[in-house]
PDB file of C-alpha atoms in Angstrom:
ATOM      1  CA  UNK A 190      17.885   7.853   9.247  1.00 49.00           C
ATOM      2  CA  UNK A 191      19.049  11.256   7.469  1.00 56.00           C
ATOM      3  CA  UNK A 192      17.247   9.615   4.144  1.00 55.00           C
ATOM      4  CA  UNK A 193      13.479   9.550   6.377  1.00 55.00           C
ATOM      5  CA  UNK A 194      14.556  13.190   7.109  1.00 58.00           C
ATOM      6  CA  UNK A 195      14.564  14.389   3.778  1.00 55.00           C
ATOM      7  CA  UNK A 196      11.441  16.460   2.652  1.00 64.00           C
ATOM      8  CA  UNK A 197      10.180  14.491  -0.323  1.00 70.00           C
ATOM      9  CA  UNK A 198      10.255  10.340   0.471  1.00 82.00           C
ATOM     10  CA  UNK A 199       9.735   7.824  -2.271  1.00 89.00           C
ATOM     11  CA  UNK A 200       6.433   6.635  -0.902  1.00 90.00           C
ATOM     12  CA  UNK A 201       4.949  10.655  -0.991  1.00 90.00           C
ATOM     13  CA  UNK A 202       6.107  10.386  -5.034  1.00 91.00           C
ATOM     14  CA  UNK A 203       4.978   7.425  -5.999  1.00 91.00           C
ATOM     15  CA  UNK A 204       1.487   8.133  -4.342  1.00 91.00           C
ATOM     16  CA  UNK A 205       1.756  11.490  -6.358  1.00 91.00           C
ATOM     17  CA  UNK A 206       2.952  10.362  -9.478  1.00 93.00           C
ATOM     18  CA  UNK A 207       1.052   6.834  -9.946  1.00 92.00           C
ATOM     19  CA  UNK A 208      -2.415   8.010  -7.763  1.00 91.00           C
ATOM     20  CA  UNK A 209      -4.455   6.129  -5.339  1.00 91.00           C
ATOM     21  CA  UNK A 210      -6.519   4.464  -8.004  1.00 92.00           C
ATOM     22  CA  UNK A 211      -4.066   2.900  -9.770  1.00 93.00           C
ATOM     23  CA  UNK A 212      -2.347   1.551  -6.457  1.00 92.00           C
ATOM     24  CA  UNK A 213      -5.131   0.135  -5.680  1.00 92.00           C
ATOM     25  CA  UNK A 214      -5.294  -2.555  -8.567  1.00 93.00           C
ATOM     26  CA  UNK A 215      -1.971  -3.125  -7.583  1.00 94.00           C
ATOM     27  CA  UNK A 216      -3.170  -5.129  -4.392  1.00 94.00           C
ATOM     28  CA  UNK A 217      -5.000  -7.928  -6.543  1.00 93.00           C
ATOM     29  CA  UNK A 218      -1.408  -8.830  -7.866  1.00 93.00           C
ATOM     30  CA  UNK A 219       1.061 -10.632  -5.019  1.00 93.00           C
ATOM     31  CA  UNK A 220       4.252  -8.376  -5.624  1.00 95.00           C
ATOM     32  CA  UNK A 221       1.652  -5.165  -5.789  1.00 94.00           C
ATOM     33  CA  UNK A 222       0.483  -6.202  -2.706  1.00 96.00           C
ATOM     34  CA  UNK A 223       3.745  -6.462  -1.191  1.00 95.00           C
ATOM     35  CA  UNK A 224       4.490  -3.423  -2.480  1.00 94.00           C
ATOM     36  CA  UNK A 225       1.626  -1.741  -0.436  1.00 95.00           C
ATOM     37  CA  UNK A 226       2.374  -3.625   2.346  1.00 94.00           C
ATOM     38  CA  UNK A 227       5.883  -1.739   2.096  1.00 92.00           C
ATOM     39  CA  UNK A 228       4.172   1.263   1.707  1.00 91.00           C
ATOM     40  CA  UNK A 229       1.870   0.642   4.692  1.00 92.00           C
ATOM     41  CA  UNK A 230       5.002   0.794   6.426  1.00 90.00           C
ATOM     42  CA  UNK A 231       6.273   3.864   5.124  1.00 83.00           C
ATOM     43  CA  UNK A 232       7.616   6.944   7.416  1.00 81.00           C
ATOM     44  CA  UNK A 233       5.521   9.317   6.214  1.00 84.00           C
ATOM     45  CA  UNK A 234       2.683   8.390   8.054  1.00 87.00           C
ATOM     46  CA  UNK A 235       0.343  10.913   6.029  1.00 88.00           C
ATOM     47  CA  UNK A 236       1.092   8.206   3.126  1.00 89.00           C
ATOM     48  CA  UNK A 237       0.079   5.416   4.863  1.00 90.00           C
ATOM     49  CA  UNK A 238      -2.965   6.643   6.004  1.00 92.00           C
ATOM     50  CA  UNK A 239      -4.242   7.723   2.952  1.00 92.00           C
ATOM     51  CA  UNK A 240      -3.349   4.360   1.388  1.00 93.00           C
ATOM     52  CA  UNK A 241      -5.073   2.563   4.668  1.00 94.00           C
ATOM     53  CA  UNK A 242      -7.943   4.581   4.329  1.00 93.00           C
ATOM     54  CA  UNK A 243      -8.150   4.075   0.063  1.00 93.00           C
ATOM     55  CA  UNK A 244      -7.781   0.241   0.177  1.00 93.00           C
ATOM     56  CA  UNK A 245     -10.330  -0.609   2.813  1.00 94.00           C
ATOM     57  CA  UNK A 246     -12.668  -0.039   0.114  1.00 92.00           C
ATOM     58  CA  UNK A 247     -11.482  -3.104  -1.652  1.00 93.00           C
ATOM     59  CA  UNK A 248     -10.650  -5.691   0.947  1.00 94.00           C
ATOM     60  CA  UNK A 249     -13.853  -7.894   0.518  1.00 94.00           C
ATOM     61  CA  UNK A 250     -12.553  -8.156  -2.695  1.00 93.00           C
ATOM     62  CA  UNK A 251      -9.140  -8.882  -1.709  1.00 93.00           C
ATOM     63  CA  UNK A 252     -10.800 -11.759   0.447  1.00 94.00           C
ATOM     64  CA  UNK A 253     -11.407 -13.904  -2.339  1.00 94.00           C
ATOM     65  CA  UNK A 254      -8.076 -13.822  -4.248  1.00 92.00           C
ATOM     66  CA  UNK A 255      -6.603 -17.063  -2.958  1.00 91.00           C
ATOM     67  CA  UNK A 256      -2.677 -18.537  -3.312  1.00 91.00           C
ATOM     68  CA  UNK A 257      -1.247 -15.163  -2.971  1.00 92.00           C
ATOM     69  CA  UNK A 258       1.238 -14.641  -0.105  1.00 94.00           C
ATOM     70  CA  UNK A 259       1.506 -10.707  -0.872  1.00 95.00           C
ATOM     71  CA  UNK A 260      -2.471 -10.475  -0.594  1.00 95.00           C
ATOM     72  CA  UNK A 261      -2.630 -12.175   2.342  1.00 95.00           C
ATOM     73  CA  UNK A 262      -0.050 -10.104   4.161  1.00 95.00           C
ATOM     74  CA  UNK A 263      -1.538  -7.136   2.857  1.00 94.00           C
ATOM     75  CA  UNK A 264      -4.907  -7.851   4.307  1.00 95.00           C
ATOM     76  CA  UNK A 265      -2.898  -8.426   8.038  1.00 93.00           C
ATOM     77  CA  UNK A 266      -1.731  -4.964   7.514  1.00 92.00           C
ATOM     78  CA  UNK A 267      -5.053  -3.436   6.680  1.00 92.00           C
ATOM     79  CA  UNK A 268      -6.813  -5.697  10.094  1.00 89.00           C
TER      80      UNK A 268
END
């Protein structure tokens, strides 16, 4: 637990360094989407909200990729 203590988390850099945006056409693509679903997830809640909030924009979209496992768990964790 002293790693989720430490000021700066992976999940607050990669949101940083790669941007909303680009995460999101990272959910169209299974291991992207499991990715976020990780990220969903993440202990810096601050992250996950902002990434909630930034891909409920795009899950009608998300509802018509089909045969993807990550998608699909990705769209539980947005429901």
């Amino acid at each position: 637990m002293e790693e989720a203590q430490r000021e700066e988390r992976f999940s607050r850099v990669l949101l940083e360094q790669v941007g909303l945006d680009k995460l999101k056409t990272w959910a169209s693509v299974n291991r992207g989407a499991i990715v976020l679903c990780s990220l969903l997830q993440s202990a810096d809640e601050g992250v996950a909200d902002e990434l909630k909030c930034a891909l409920k924009s795009i899950v009608p979209e998300l509802k018509k990729i089909e045969n993807s496992k990550g998608v699909e768990a990705l769209l539980e964790k947005l429901a």
